[in-house]
XYZ file of C-alpha atoms in Angstrom:
513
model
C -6.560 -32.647 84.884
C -4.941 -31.616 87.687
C -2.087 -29.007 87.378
C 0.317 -29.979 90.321
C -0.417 -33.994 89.655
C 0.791 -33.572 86.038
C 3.792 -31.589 86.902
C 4.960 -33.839 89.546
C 4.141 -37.302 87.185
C 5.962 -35.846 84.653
C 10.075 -36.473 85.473
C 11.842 -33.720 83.198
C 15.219 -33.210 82.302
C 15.996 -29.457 82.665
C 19.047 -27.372 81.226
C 20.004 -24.084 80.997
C 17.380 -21.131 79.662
C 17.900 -21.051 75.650
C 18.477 -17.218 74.364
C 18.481 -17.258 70.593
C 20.091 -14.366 70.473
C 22.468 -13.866 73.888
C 21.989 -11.001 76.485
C 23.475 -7.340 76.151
C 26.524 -7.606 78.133
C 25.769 -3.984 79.364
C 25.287 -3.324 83.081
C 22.397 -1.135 83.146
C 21.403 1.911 85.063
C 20.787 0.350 88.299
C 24.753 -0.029 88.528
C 26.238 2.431 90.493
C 29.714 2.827 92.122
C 31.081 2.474 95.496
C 32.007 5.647 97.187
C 35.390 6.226 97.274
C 37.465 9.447 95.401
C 34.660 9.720 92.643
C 31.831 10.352 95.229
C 29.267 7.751 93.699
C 26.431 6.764 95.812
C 27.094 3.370 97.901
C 24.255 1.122 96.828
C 23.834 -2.462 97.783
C 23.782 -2.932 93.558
C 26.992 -1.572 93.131
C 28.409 -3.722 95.520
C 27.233 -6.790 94.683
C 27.974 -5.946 90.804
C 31.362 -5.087 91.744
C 31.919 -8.768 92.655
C 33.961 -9.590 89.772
C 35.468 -12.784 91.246
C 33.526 -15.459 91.419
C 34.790 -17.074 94.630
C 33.638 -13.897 96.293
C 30.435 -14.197 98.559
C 26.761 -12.616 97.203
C 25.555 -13.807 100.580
C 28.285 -12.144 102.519
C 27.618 -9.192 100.656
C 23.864 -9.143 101.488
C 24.786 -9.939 105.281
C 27.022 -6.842 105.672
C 24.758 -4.621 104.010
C 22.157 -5.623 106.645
C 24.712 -5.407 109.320
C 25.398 -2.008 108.393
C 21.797 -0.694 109.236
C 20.430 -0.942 105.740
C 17.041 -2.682 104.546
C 17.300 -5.047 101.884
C 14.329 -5.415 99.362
C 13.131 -7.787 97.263
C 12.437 -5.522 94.180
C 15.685 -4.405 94.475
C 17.149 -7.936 94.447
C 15.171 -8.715 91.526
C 16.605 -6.022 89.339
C 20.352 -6.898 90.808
C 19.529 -10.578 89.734
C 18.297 -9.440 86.092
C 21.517 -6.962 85.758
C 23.604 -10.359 86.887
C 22.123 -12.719 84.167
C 22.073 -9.517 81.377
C 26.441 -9.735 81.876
C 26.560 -13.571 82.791
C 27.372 -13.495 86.164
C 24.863 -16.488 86.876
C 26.478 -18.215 90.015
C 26.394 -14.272 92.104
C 23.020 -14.505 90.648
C 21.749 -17.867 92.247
C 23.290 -17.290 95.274
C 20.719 -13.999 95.904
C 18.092 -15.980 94.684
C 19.277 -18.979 97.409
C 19.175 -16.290 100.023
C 15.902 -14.844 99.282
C 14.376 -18.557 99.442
C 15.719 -18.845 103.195
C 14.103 -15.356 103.943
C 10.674 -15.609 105.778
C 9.937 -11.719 104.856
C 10.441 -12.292 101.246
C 7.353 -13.433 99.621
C 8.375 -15.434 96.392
C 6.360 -15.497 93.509
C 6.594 -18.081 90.391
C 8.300 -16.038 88.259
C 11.272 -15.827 90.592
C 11.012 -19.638 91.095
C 11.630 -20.110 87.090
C 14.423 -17.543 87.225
C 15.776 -19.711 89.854
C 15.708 -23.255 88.209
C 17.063 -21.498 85.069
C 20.027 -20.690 87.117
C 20.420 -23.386 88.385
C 20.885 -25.178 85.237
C 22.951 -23.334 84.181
C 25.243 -23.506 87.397
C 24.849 -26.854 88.550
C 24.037 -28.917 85.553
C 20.455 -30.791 84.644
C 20.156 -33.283 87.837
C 19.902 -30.257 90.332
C 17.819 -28.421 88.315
C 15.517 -31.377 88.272
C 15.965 -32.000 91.903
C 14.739 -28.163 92.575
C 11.608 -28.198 90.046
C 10.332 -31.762 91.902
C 10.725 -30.106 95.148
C 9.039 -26.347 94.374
C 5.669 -25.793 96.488
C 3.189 -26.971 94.171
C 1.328 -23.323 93.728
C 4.904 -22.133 92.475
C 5.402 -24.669 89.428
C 2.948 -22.630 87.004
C 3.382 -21.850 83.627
C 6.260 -19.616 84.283
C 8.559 -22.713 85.525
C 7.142 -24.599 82.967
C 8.189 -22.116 80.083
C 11.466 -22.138 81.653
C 11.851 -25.859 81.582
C 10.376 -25.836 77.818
C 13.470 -23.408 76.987
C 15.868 -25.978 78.708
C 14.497 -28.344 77.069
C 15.300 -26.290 73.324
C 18.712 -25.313 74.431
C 19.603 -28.995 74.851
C 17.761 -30.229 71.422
C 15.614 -32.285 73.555
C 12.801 -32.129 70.931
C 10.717 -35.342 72.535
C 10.804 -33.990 75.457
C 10.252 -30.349 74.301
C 7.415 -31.180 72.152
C 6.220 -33.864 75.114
C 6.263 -30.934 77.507
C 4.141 -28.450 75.568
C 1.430 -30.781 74.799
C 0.655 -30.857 78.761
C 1.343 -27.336 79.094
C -1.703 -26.891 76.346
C -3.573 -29.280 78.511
C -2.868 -27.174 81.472
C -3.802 -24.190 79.819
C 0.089 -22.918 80.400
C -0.068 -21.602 76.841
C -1.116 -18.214 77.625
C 1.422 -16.176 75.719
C 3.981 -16.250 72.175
C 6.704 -17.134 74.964
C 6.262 -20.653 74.876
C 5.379 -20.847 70.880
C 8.785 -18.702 70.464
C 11.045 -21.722 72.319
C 9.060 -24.280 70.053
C 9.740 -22.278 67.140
C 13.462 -21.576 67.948
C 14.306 -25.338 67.686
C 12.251 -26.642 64.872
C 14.217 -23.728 62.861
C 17.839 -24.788 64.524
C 16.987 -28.301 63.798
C 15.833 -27.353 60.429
C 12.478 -28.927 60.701
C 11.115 -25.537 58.635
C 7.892 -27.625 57.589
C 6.613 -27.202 61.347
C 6.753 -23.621 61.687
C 3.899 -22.074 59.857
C 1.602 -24.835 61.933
C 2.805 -23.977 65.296
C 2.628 -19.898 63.941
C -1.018 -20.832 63.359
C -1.402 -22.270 66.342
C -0.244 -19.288 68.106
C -2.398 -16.740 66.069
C -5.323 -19.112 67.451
C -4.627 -18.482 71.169
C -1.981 -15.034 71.666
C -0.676 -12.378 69.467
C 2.578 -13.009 68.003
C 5.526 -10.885 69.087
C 8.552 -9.320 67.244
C 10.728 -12.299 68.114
C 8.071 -14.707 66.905
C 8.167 -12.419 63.313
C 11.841 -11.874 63.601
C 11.688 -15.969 64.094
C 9.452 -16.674 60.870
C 11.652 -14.516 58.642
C 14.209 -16.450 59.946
C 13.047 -20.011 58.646
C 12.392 -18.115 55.029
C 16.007 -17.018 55.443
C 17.588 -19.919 56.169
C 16.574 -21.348 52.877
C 16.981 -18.173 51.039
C 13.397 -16.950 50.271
C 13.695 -13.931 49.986
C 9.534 -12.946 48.746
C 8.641 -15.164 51.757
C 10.610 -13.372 54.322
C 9.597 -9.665 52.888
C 5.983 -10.971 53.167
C 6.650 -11.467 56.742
C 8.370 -7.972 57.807
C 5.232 -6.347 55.460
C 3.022 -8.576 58.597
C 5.349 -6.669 61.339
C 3.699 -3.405 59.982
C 0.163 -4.817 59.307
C 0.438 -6.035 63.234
C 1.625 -2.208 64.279
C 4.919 -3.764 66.025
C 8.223 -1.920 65.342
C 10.711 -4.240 63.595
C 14.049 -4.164 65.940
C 17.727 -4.752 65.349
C 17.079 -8.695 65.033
C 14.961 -7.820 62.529
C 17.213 -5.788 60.183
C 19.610 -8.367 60.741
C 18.006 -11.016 59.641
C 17.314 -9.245 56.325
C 20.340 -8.256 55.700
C 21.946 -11.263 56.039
C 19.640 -12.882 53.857
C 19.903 -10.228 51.098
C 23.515 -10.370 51.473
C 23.589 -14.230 50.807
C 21.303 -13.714 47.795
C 23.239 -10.798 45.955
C 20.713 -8.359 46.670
C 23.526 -5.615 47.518
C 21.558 -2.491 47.487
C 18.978 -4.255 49.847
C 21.397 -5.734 52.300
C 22.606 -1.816 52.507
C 19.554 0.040 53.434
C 18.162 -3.041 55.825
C 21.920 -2.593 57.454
C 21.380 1.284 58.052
C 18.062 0.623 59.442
C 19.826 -1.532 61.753
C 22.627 0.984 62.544
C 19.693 3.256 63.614
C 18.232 0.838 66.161
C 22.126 -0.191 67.736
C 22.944 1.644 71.332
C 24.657 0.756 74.445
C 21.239 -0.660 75.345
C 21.755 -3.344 73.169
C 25.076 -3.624 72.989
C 25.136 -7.673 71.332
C 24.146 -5.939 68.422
C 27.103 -4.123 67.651
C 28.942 -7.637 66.856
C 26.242 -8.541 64.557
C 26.282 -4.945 62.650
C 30.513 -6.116 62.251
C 30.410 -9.277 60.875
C 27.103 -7.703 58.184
C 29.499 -5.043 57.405
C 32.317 -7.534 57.172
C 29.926 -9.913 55.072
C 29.199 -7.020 52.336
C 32.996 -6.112 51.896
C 32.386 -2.922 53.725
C 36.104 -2.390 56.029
C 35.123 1.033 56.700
C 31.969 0.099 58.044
C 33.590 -2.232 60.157
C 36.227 -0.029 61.285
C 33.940 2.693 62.372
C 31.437 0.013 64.224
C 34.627 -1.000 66.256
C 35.818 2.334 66.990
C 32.329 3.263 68.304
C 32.197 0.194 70.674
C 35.471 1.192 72.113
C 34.885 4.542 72.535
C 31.112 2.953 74.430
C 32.491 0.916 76.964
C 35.580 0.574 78.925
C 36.507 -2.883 77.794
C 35.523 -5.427 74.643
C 34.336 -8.447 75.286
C 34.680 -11.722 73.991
C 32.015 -11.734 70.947
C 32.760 -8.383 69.671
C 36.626 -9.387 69.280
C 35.609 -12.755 68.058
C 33.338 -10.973 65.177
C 36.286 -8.215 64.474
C 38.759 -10.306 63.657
C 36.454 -12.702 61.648
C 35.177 -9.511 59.703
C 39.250 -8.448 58.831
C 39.935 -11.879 57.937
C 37.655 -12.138 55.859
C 38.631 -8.755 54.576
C 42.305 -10.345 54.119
C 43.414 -8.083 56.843
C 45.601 -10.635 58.551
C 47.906 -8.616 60.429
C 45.186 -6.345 61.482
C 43.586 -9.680 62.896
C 47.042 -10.560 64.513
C 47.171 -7.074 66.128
C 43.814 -7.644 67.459
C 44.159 -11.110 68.644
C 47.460 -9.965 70.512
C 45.031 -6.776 72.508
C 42.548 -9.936 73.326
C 45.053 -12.027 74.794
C 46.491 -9.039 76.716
C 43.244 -7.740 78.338
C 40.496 -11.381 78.086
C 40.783 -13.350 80.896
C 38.292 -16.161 79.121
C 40.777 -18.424 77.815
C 37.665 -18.678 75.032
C 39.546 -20.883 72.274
C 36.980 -19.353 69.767
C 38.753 -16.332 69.125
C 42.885 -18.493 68.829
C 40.991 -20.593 66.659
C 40.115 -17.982 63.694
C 43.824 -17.002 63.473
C 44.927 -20.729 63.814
C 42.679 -21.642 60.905
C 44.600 -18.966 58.921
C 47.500 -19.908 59.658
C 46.685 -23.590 58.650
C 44.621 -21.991 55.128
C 47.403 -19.822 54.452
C 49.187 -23.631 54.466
C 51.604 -21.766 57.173
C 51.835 -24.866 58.664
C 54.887 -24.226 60.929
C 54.019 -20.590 62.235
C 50.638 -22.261 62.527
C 52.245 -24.976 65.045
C 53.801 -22.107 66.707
C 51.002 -20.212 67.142
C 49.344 -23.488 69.360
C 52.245 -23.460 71.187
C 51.109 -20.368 72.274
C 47.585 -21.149 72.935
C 48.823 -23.820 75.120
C 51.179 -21.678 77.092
C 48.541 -19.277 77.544
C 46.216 -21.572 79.514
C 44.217 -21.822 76.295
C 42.868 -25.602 76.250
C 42.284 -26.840 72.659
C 38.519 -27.148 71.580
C 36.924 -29.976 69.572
C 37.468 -26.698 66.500
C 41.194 -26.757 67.447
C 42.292 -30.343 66.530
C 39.596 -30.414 63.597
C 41.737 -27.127 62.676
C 45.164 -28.972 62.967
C 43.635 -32.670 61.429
C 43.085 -30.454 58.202
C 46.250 -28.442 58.147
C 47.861 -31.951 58.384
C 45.794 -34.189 56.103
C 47.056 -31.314 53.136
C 50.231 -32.074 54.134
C 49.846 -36.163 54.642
C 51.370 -36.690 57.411
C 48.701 -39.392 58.841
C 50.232 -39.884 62.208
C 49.920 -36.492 63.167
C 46.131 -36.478 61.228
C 44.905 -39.591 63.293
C 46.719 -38.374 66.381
C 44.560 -34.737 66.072
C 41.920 -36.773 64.520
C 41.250 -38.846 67.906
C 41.901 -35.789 70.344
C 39.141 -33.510 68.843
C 36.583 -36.731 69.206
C 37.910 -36.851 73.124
C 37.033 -32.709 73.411
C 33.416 -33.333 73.230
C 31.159 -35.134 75.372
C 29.058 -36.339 72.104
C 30.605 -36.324 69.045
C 29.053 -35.699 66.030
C 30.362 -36.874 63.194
C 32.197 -34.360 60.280
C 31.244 -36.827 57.365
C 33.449 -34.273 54.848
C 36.390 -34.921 57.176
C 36.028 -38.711 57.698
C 35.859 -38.733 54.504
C 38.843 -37.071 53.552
C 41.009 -39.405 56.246
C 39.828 -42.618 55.008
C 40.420 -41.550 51.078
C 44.136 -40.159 52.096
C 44.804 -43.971 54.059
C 43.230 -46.139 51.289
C 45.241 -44.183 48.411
C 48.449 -44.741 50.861
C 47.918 -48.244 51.569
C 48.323 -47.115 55.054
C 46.785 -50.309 56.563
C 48.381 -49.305 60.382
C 46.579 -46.002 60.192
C 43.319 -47.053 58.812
C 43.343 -49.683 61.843
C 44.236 -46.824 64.423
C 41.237 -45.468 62.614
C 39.408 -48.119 63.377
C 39.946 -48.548 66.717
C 39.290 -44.395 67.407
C 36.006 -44.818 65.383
C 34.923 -48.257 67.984
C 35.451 -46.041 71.258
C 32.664 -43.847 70.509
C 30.486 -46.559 68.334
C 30.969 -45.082 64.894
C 31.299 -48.066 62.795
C 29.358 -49.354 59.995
C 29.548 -50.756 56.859
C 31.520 -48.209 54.860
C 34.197 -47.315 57.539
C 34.811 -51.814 57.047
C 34.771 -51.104 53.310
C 36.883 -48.692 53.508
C 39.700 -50.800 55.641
C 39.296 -53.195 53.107
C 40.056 -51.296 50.065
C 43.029 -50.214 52.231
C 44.077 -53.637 52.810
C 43.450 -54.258 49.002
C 45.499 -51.104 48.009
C 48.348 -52.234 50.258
C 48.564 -56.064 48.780
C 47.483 -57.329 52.460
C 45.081 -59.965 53.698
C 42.668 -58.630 56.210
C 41.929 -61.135 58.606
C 38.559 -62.157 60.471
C 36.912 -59.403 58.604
C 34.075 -61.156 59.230
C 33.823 -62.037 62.543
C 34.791 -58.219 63.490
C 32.191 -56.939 61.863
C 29.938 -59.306 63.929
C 31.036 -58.022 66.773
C 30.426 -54.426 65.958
C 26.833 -55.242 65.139
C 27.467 -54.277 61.272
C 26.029 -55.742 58.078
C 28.111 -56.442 54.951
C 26.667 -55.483 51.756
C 28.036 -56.830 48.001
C 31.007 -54.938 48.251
C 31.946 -56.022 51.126
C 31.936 -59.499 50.201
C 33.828 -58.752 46.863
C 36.647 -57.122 49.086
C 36.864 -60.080 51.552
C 37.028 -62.347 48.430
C 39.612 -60.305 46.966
C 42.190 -59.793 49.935
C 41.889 -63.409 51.065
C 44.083 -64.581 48.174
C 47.233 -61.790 49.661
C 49.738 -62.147 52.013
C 49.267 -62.440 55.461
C 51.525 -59.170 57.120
C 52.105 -58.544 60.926
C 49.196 -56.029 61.297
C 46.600 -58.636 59.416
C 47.716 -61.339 61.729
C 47.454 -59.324 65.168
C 43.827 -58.533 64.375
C 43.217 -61.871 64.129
C-alpha cells in the first residue's frame, strides 16, 4: 500500500497531543535571563521565554534578534519550542514553529511537522489541525505525525477513530516503537476497557520493547480494579526488563496500596517516590501531596509544600489545587481558606478547580449561606462557574429543597459543557425530591431542561407521571409527547397514564396539552 495515498484517503479528526500524566512546569536549563543589573547572559531563549503575555510577538522577537546581528538556529529553536510546551506556553510555541516553516534555510524534518500539528490543536481547535496534516508535503506525514494524530485522537476519546487509525499505521509499518502502543493503551484504561490491554501489551512485546510508561501503564489497569498481586507482578517485570521504575511508578503503587489498606506498603513505595521527586520533575511534587494527604500523613504534606516553595519562585495551579485538597481532607479548613486566599492573590488563571474544593465545603459543611457568599466572590473575581460549580450548588440546594434554585443550578451546569454527560446519582436525586413534593411545575421545567439536550426516555416520563400522580393531577397528552420524543412506554407507564386520567385537570396539565 502506498504510504502518502493512505494518509491522504484517510480524513482524520485531530485534537490536542494526550499527556497522561501533564508536563513539568519547570523551565529548564536552557532559560537564561536578560542582561540587565544581575549580569545574565542575553540569549535569544531568555527572551522569548520571558514573553509572559500572550499577545506579545514570538515572531517579533525572532526578527529583532536577527536585526541585531545575531544568527538564529534551528536546534536552538527546537529546544526553545520544547521548554515552551514543558510550561504550556503553546501559542509562543506555534508561532516559532510558523516562522521556521516560512524559512528557506531551515530544513524541517517530520518530527517537527508532528510537534507542529500537535500545536496546532491545541491552539486552534481540530478543523485547522486537520487542514495542516492534509496539506503537509507528503515525505513529512510519517509515522511521527501519525503518532501525533493517534494521541489526538486518545485525548478526545475518539476510540473508532483511534483504533481505525492504528490499524493503517500497522499496515504502514508506522508501528515501530511502544509510543504508539502507549496512546492505545492510555485510553482503553481511561475508558475502562481493561480486557484489551494485556492483547495490545502482547502485541507490543511482538514488534518493540516495552517502556517504563507502558509498565507504569499495565500496573495501572491492575490498579484501577484493585489487584494488588497483579500489579506487583508487573513492577517484579520492570526489574526482569533492567528499566528503573520512576516516580509514576511509585505512585501508582502507592495509591493502590493505599486504597487497599496495605499501610506499611503505601509508606515505603511513597519514600521510594520521595527519592525520585526534583525540580526536574516538578508535577510530581503534587502527586507526592495528595499520597501523603491520602495516608493521613499532614506532616508529610506540610514538608512536601514547604519544599516546593522554597524550589521555585511561584506555585502553580496543580500544586495549590492538590494542597488544599490534601488539608481538606485532613479537616484543615482554615488552613485551606488561608491557602485559597494566597492563590487568589498571586494566580492569574481564574481556574474554577481550585474555588470549587472550598465551595464544596462550604456546601458539605451545609454552610449554605457563607457558601453563597463565597460564589459571590468567585464571580467578582472574574472566576466563571464550571459545569463542577452549579453541580456543587444543585446539591447544596437539593439538601435544603429549595427546587427552584436546584432546577435553576440544575439547567446552568448542563449549559457549561459542550456535551453533557449525564450524573445519573444526581438526576436521580432531583426527580425523587419533585415526585415526593408533588412538584408537578418543577418536574415539567425538568422536562423541558432534559429535551434541550435530548435526554429523555422512558423513566424521566415515568417519573413526571408519578409526580402528577403524587400531586392528584391529570397529565395530559402523555402519550402523544412521548411520541414526539421518540420514547417507548413500558407497563408502568401505561398503569400511570391509566391512573392520572381519572384526576383533575390543573392549569399546568392543560398548557401541555
Amino acid at each position: 500500500m502506498n504510504r502518502n495515498i493512505f494518509l491522504r484517503s484517510t480524513r482524520p479528526t485531530l485534537a490536542s497531543l494526550y499527556r497522561l500524566f501533564s508536563a513539568a512546569t519547570a523551565t529548564g536549563a536552557l532559560v537564561k535571563t536578560r542582561s540587565g543589573g544581575g549580569g545574565g547572559r542575553d540569549t535569544l531563549g531568555g527572551r522569548l521565554l520571558s514573553l509572559t503575555y500572550t499577545k506579545r510577538s514570538a515572531v517579533v522577537t525572532i526578527r529583532k534578534w536577527k536585526e541585531e546581528g545575531h544568527s538564529v538556529r534551528k536546534y536552538e529553536l527546537n529546544r526553545i519550542v520544547r521548554e515552551l510546551r514543558k510550561i504550556n506556553r503553546y501559542k509562543h510555541a506555534l508561532e516559532i514553529c510558523e516562522w521556521m516553516v516560512l524559512e528557506e534555510d531551515i530544513k524541517l524534518q517530520p518530527g517537527d511537522y508532528a510537534v507542529h500539528l500537535d500545536l496546532i490543536s491545541k491552539i486552534r481547535g481540530l478543523s485547522s489541525a486537520e487542514k495542516f496534516f492534509e496539506d503537509m508535503p507528503d515525505k513529512m506525514r510519517d509515522h511521527a505525525a501519525c503518532t501525533s494524530l493517534l494521541h489526538s485522537y486518545v485525548q478526545n476519546k475518539l476510540s473508532d477513530k483511534a483504533e481505525a487509525l492504528f490499524e493503517r499505521m500497522a499496515e504502514c509499518g508506522f508501528l515501530k516503537s511502544c509510543l504508539p502502543y502507549n496512546h492505545m493503551l492510555s485510553m482503553y484504561i481511561s475508558k475502562g476497557q481493561f480486557e484489551k490491554v494485556p492483547e495490545m501489551i502482547k502485541e507490543l512485546k511482538s514488534k518493540s520493547s516495552p517502556d517504563i510508561v507502558t509498565y507504569n501503564l499495565w500496573m495501572t489497569a491492575f490498579a484501577s480494579g484493585n489487584d494488588v498481586e497483579a500489579a506487583e507482578k508487573v513492577y517484579l517485570k520492570v526489574k526482569e526488563a533492567n528499566l528503573n521504575p520512576d516516580w509514576v511508578t511509585y505512585s501508582v503503587l502507592t495509591n493502590l496500596y493505599a486504597k487497599t489498606d496495605n499501610l506499611e506498603k503505601a509508606k515505603l513505595a511513597l519514600k521510594e517516590m520521595e527519592k525520585l521527586v526534583s525540580k526536574r520533575n516538578r508535577v510530581a511534587y503534587a502527586s507526592l501531596i495528595s499520597l501523603h494527604g491520602n495516608l493521613g500523613d499532614k506532616d508529610g504534606v506540610d514538608s512536601t509544600w514547604k519544599k516546593i516553595k522554597s524550589s521555585f519562585k511561584k506555585m502553580n495551579d496543580a500544586e495549590y489545587l492538590s494542597m488544599i485538597s490534601a488539608v481538606l481532607k485532613l479537616g484543615q479548613f482554615e488552613q485551606a481558606k488561608g491557602l485559597y486566599d494566597e492563590w487568589e492573590s498571586v494566580s492569574g488563571t481564574r481556574d474554577a478547580r481550585i474555588p470549587n474544593l472550598i465551595l464544596a465545603e462550604y456546601m458539605n459543611r451545609e454552610e449554605i449561606h457563607l457558601g453563597e457568599k463565597f460564589y459571590e466572590r468567585m464571580v467578582e473575581k472574574g472566576i466563571n462557574p464550571s459545569y463542577s460549580t452549579w453541580e456543587i450548588l444543585t446539591w447544596a440546594y437539593l439538601k435544603r429543597k429549595d427546587m427552584e434554585k436546584v432546577l435553576d443550578c440544575f439547567g446552568k451546569a448542563i449549559d457549561a459543557v459542550k456535551k453533557w454527560t449525564v450524573n445519573v446519582r444526581l438526576l436521580k436525586a432531583v426527580c425523587k425530591e419533585l415526585e415526593e413534593e408533588g412538584d408537578v411545575r418543577g418536574a415539567e421545567k425538568l422536562m423541558t431542561i432534559l429535551q434541550k439536550v435530548g435526554h429523555v426516555n422512558t423513566q424521566l416520563y415515568n417519573s413526571l407521571l408519578r409526580t402528577y400522580a403524587e400531586a392528584g393531577e391529570m397529565a395530559l397528552i402523555v402519550e402523544e409527547r412521548m411520541a414526539k420524543d421518540n420514547v417507548e412506554m413500558d407497563e408502568e407507564t401505561k398503569e400511570l397514564i391509566r391512573l392520572t386520567s381519572l384526576m383533575r385537570v390543573t392549569e399546568i396539565s392543560s398548557t401541555k396539552s
